[in-house]
Amino acid sequence: MRFTSTVLASAAILSTANAAHKGFNYGAFFLDQSPKHRVDFEYEFNAAKQLAGTNGQWTSARLYTMVQWQTTNTVIEAIQAAINTKTTLLLGLWASSGTATFNNEITALKAAISKYGTAFTDLVVGISVGSEDLYRITPTGIANKAGPGANPNELLNYIAQTRAAIKGTGLAGKPVGHVDTWTAYVNASNNAVIAALDFVGVDAYPYWETTTANSIGNANASFYDAYKKTVAAAKGKPVWVTETGWPVSGPKQNQAVASAANARIFWEDVSCSLIKNNVNLFYYTLQDAQFGTPSPSFGIKPAGDLMQVKPLFDLSCPASSKPPCCPCNCITSKGQSVHPPVWAERPSDWHARANGYAKNTSASLSSSTESRTSTQTSTLSISHMPTISLPTTTAVITTPPNPTPTDISPPNVPIDLSGTFQAPNLMVPIDRSNPNTVVGNPYLVQLSSTLSTLFNFDIPLEYQGKTCNLVFHVPPESQEWWQPWHTTTPGGIFVSQLDIPATKLTTASSVGGSKPVGAVNLLAPGEGHLISSAPCTAGTTVGYRADALGPLDLQYFQMTTPASGLFMTVSD
Ligand SMILES: *[C@@H]1O[C@H](CO)[C@@H](O)[C@H](O)[C@H]1NC(C)=O
Ligand SMILES: *[C@@H]1O[C@H](CO)[C@@H](O)[C@H](O)[C@H]1NC(C)=O
Ligand SMILES: *[C@@H]1O[C@H](CO)[C@@H](O)[C@H](O)[C@H]1NC(C)=O
């Protein structure tokens, strides 16, 4: 059994429109303080969506600031990256550096609204005014040298400014909240702040609860203690979990041992239960070990190319039982008595250090990609078939004409994903047996005699003058129960370029015309197939349609590790 119907069913449920937001926290700069640019944010957002075992659910990003790092009030490039990758946004306005800095946040927020319009505002799920500002001015925060914060009156003023700035704009009506530690919310001196919010964002890390029993066995209870106290203080306002996580490496804090095995336990207990209970969750974090390893490190992925390195622990969420792939030293010792946790010993610059870094993709974008091996040459299939026409109307399509090889690709075409590549930013299945129905599962690619899938790629401006290669990867056969690739009947695929790129609402009857670009007669496990090579149309969105060829019946979740599905590599 490789991919159970239970998994498919729950994946479908989780990807419905009402599912809670699941995302990571994204800092504005790298560890060396150099700013993250659009390509860096895009790389991170795409990597999050392609995490093995998560069914593409991690599609949201929490930001800490609206301002591009090292500028006065230029809009942060994460906004354009979110638009390009269809990533939803929990915006952050930095509120701990005084009024002048906050004014710059407001300036950038307004600039983003007028520059990007609804392409931006439709992605926004919330706006957080501040981050842990109230924690920083407490005796604990001051003792930990947490840096300047903001008092309740300052925050009230900033919240009012934010509401005024979005009034009458595309962001009007978006929930305005604040992020802080649970200790800030149970402190009655901060009640007026809660009263001014639409949602309450809580950061909770059992690892840092050093004055109480804080072993991994107590972590779930400790987390929920903090969460429930926040829910009580919120007096009916929604509580979002804006940061939580368990370190994969670093020093022991009281009883808390940092390890990937313990991070898996925390994920299974806390993250999976929050997902199941439909709580908005922004995990800390996707990857924090770039240009050095922070200590502690909370990254799901280790140092290295974010798209290539594998998660350090299993990210699947079993419905009830533990997955067989759980590290065998998982001991979820539960039910020990837990005292109310308090924040202590939280290192002063922890956030400043930790909010930073991911892969420096400007390097990989400017370098050439010559990583193909000789094995991949032999996997080349058919390409370039400009003469085959494929019906695109509501007429029932049986199987497209069987293409014949016309061309063998030049030897320097990169097939694998070790160099620069693009993943699709939108995947839309269409059903010819229900031509007017929006199939509506953007994560599950489906190919059969009636189902086809549309893929949109955003071609970066940097690809100007280069060659874009459409490649289709089939992962090796796997015994893992969460294997997200399910072939019912083997066969091939037929790919054509859409006259008009797809939208989320495209159906078999509205898809419009397309012209064939290539095909693969038989998809082989563990192989990468070249579909086509053509000059990159840099700066545009290009849509493709994949149809089953022959008897193919296939469903899969697109991911990069192992490479699975349709990608675009680039060569000079
Ligand atoms: C309670 O909140 C007020 C206002 O934010 C702050 O000045 C005070 O230090 C807090 N008390 C504790 C014990 O954290
Ligand atoms: C975690 O704590 C919550 C709240 O007390 C509880 O409902 C849940 O069963 C706990 N999960 C585990 C795995 O212990
Ligand atoms: C990122 O890569 C570019 C291009 O190689 C390089 O110039 C720049 O210094 C790198 N930035 C960091 C933070 O390493």
JSON list of C-alpha atoms in Angstrom, two decimals, residues 462-552:
[
{"chain": "A", "resi": 462, "resn": "GLU", "atom": "CA", "xyz": [16.20, 36.77, -14.70]},
{"chain": "A", "resi": 463, "resn": "TYR", "atom": "CA", "xyz": [15.53, 34.04, -17.29]},
{"chain": "A", "resi": 464, "resn": "GLN", "atom": "CA", "xyz": [15.71, 36.56, -20.16]},
{"chain": "A", "resi": 465, "resn": "GLY", "atom": "CA", "xyz": [17.72, 35.04, -23.02]},
{"chain": "A", "resi": 466, "resn": "LYS", "atom": "CA", "xyz": [17.84, 31.58, -21.47]},
{"chain": "A", "resi": 467, "resn": "THR", "atom": "CA", "xyz": [16.23, 28.30, -22.44]},
{"chain": "A", "resi": 468, "resn": "CYS", "atom": "CA", "xyz": [13.35, 26.94, -20.37]},
{"chain": "A", "resi": 469, "resn": "ASN", "atom": "CA", "xyz": [13.02, 23.15, -20.21]},
{"chain": "A", "resi": 470, "resn": "LEU", "atom": "CA", "xyz": [9.80, 21.49, -19.17]},
{"chain": "A", "resi": 471, "resn": "VAL", "atom": "CA", "xyz": [10.65, 18.28, -17.29]},
{"chain": "A", "resi": 472, "resn": "PHE", "atom": "CA", "xyz": [8.47, 15.67, -15.64]},
{"chain": "A", "resi": 473, "resn": "HIS", "atom": "CA", "xyz": [9.87, 13.68, -12.72]},
{"chain": "A", "resi": 474, "resn": "VAL", "atom": "CA", "xyz": [8.53, 10.39, -11.42]},
{"chain": "A", "resi": 475, "resn": "PRO", "atom": "CA", "xyz": [9.78, 9.54, -7.92]},
{"chain": "A", "resi": 476, "resn": "PRO", "atom": "CA", "xyz": [11.34, 6.14, -7.21]},
{"chain": "A", "resi": 477, "resn": "GLU", "atom": "CA", "xyz": [8.96, 3.48, -5.96]},
{"chain": "A", "resi": 478, "resn": "SER", "atom": "CA", "xyz": [8.60, 3.81, -2.21]},
{"chain": "A", "resi": 479, "resn": "GLN", "atom": "CA", "xyz": [7.18, 1.68, 0.56]},
{"chain": "A", "resi": 480, "resn": "GLU", "atom": "CA", "xyz": [6.51, 4.62, 2.86]},
{"chain": "A", "resi": 481, "resn": "TRP", "atom": "CA", "xyz": [2.85, 4.79, 3.72]},
{"chain": "A", "resi": 482, "resn": "TRP", "atom": "CA", "xyz": [2.64, 8.51, 3.06]},
{"chain": "A", "resi": 483, "resn": "GLN", "atom": "CA", "xyz": [4.11, 8.16, -0.42]},
{"chain": "A", "resi": 484, "resn": "PRO", "atom": "CA", "xyz": [2.25, 10.90, -2.25]},
{"chain": "A", "resi": 485, "resn": "TRP", "atom": "CA", "xyz": [2.41, 9.29, -5.69]},
{"chain": "A", "resi": 486, "resn": "HIS", "atom": "CA", "xyz": [-0.29, 6.91, -6.74]},
{"chain": "A", "resi": 487, "resn": "THR", "atom": "CA", "xyz": [-0.28, 5.24, -10.16]},
{"chain": "A", "resi": 488, "resn": "THR", "atom": "CA", "xyz": [-3.39, 3.13, -10.71]},
{"chain": "A", "resi": 489, "resn": "THR", "atom": "CA", "xyz": [-2.54, 2.34, -14.33]},
{"chain": "A", "resi": 490, "resn": "PRO", "atom": "CA", "xyz": [0.82, 3.17, -15.94]},
{"chain": "A", "resi": 491, "resn": "GLY", "atom": "CA", "xyz": [0.96, 5.24, -19.11]},
{"chain": "A", "resi": 492, "resn": "GLY", "atom": "CA", "xyz": [2.36, 8.46, -20.50]},
{"chain": "A", "resi": 493, "resn": "ILE", "atom": "CA", "xyz": [1.55, 12.17, -20.53]},
{"chain": "A", "resi": 494, "resn": "PHE", "atom": "CA", "xyz": [0.89, 14.66, -23.25]},
{"chain": "A", "resi": 495, "resn": "VAL", "atom": "CA", "xyz": [1.66, 18.33, -22.59]},
{"chain": "A", "resi": 496, "resn": "SER", "atom": "CA", "xyz": [0.39, 21.38, -24.45]},
{"chain": "A", "resi": 497, "resn": "GLN", "atom": "CA", "xyz": [0.80, 25.10, -23.84]},
{"chain": "A", "resi": 498, "resn": "LEU", "atom": "CA", "xyz": [-2.37, 26.98, -22.99]},
{"chain": "A", "resi": 499, "resn": "ASP", "atom": "CA", "xyz": [-3.36, 30.02, -25.03]},
{"chain": "A", "resi": 500, "resn": "ILE", "atom": "CA", "xyz": [-4.37, 31.64, -21.73]},
{"chain": "A", "resi": 501, "resn": "PRO", "atom": "CA", "xyz": [-2.92, 30.58, -18.34]},
{"chain": "A", "resi": 502, "resn": "ALA", "atom": "CA", "xyz": [-5.30, 28.86, -15.93]},
{"chain": "A", "resi": 503, "resn": "THR", "atom": "CA", "xyz": [-7.05, 30.40, -12.96]},
{"chain": "A", "resi": 504, "resn": "LYS", "atom": "CA", "xyz": [-8.31, 28.66, -9.84]},
{"chain": "A", "resi": 505, "resn": "LEU", "atom": "CA", "xyz": [-11.75, 28.56, -11.45]},
{"chain": "A", "resi": 506, "resn": "THR", "atom": "CA", "xyz": [-10.81, 27.16, -14.86]},
{"chain": "A", "resi": 507, "resn": "THR", "atom": "CA", "xyz": [-12.89, 24.15, -15.91]},
{"chain": "A", "resi": 508, "resn": "ALA", "atom": "CA", "xyz": [-12.74, 21.74, -18.84]},
{"chain": "A", "resi": 509, "resn": "SER", "atom": "CA", "xyz": [-15.25, 23.91, -20.68]},
{"chain": "A", "resi": 510, "resn": "SER", "atom": "CA", "xyz": [-13.48, 27.22, -20.03]},
{"chain": "A", "resi": 511, "resn": "VAL", "atom": "CA", "xyz": [-9.88, 26.16, -20.52]},
{"chain": "A", "resi": 512, "resn": "GLY", "atom": "CA", "xyz": [-9.58, 27.42, -24.08]},
{"chain": "A", "resi": 513, "resn": "GLY", "atom": "CA", "xyz": [-7.12, 26.33, -26.72]},
{"chain": "A", "resi": 514, "resn": "SER", "atom": "CA", "xyz": [-3.62, 24.99, -26.44]},
{"chain": "A", "resi": 515, "resn": "LYS", "atom": "CA", "xyz": [-0.79, 23.89, -28.67]},
{"chain": "A", "resi": 516, "resn": "PRO", "atom": "CA", "xyz": [1.17, 20.66, -28.09]},
{"chain": "A", "resi": 517, "resn": "VAL", "atom": "CA", "xyz": [4.73, 20.94, -26.80]},
{"chain": "A", "resi": 518, "resn": "GLY", "atom": "CA", "xyz": [5.76, 17.39, -25.97]},
{"chain": "A", "resi": 519, "resn": "ALA", "atom": "CA", "xyz": [4.91, 14.01, -24.55]},
{"chain": "A", "resi": 520, "resn": "VAL", "atom": "CA", "xyz": [6.30, 11.01, -22.70]},
{"chain": "A", "resi": 521, "resn": "ASN", "atom": "CA", "xyz": [5.06, 7.61, -23.84]},
{"chain": "A", "resi": 522, "resn": "LEU", "atom": "CA", "xyz": [5.64, 5.79, -20.56]},
{"chain": "A", "resi": 523, "resn": "LEU", "atom": "CA", "xyz": [6.38, 7.40, -17.22]},
{"chain": "A", "resi": 524, "resn": "ALA", "atom": "CA", "xyz": [9.09, 5.38, -15.49]},
{"chain": "A", "resi": 525, "resn": "PRO", "atom": "CA", "xyz": [9.63, 5.33, -11.70]},
{"chain": "A", "resi": 526, "resn": "GLY", "atom": "CA", "xyz": [12.75, 7.19, -10.57]},
{"chain": "A", "resi": 527, "resn": "GLU", "atom": "CA", "xyz": [13.22, 8.95, -13.89]},
{"chain": "A", "resi": 528, "resn": "GLY", "atom": "CA", "xyz": [13.15, 12.53, -15.07]},
{"chain": "A", "resi": 529, "resn": "HIS", "atom": "CA", "xyz": [11.68, 13.05, -18.53]},
{"chain": "A", "resi": 530, "resn": "LEU", "atom": "CA", "xyz": [12.29, 16.04, -20.78]},
{"chain": "A", "resi": 531, "resn": "ILE", "atom": "CA", "xyz": [9.07, 17.31, -22.34]},
{"chain": "A", "resi": 532, "resn": "SER", "atom": "CA", "xyz": [10.24, 20.36, -24.26]},
{"chain": "A", "resi": 533, "resn": "SER", "atom": "CA", "xyz": [12.85, 23.10, -24.50]},
{"chain": "A", "resi": 534, "resn": "ALA", "atom": "CA", "xyz": [12.10, 26.62, -25.71]},
{"chain": "A", "resi": 535, "resn": "PRO", "atom": "CA", "xyz": [13.35, 30.18, -25.19]},
{"chain": "A", "resi": 536, "resn": "CYS", "atom": "CA", "xyz": [12.14, 31.50, -21.83]},
{"chain": "A", "resi": 537, "resn": "THR", "atom": "CA", "xyz": [9.36, 34.08, -22.03]},
{"chain": "A", "resi": 538, "resn": "ALA", "atom": "CA", "xyz": [10.86, 35.95, -19.09]},
{"chain": "A", "resi": 539, "resn": "GLY", "atom": "CA", "xyz": [8.51, 37.97, -16.92]},
{"chain": "A", "resi": 540, "resn": "THR", "atom": "CA", "xyz": [5.35, 36.17, -18.03]},
{"chain": "A", "resi": 541, "resn": "THR", "atom": "CA", "xyz": [3.07, 33.50, -16.66]},
{"chain": "A", "resi": 542, "resn": "VAL", "atom": "CA", "xyz": [2.88, 30.46, -18.92]},
{"chain": "A", "resi": 543, "resn": "GLY", "atom": "CA", "xyz": [0.15, 27.83, -18.61]},
{"chain": "A", "resi": 544, "resn": "TYR", "atom": "CA", "xyz": [0.44, 24.18, -19.61]},
{"chain": "A", "resi": 545, "resn": "ARG", "atom": "CA", "xyz": [-2.04, 21.40, -19.76]},
{"chain": "A", "resi": 546, "resn": "ALA", "atom": "CA", "xyz": [-1.08, 17.78, -19.06]},
{"chain": "A", "resi": 547, "resn": "ASP", "atom": "CA", "xyz": [-3.33, 15.01, -20.39]},
{"chain": "A", "resi": 548, "resn": "ALA", "atom": "CA", "xyz": [-3.03, 11.29, -19.78]},
{"chain": "A", "resi": 549, "resn": "LEU", "atom": "CA", "xyz": [-1.54, 9.38, -22.69]},
{"chain": "A", "resi": 550, "resn": "GLY", "atom": "CA", "xyz": [-2.62, 5.78, -23.15]},
{"chain": "A", "resi": 551, "resn": "PRO", "atom": "CA", "xyz": [-4.19, 4.14, -20.11]},
{"chain": "A", "resi": 552, "resn": "LEU", "atom": "CA", "xyz": [-2.49, 6.39, -17.53]}
]
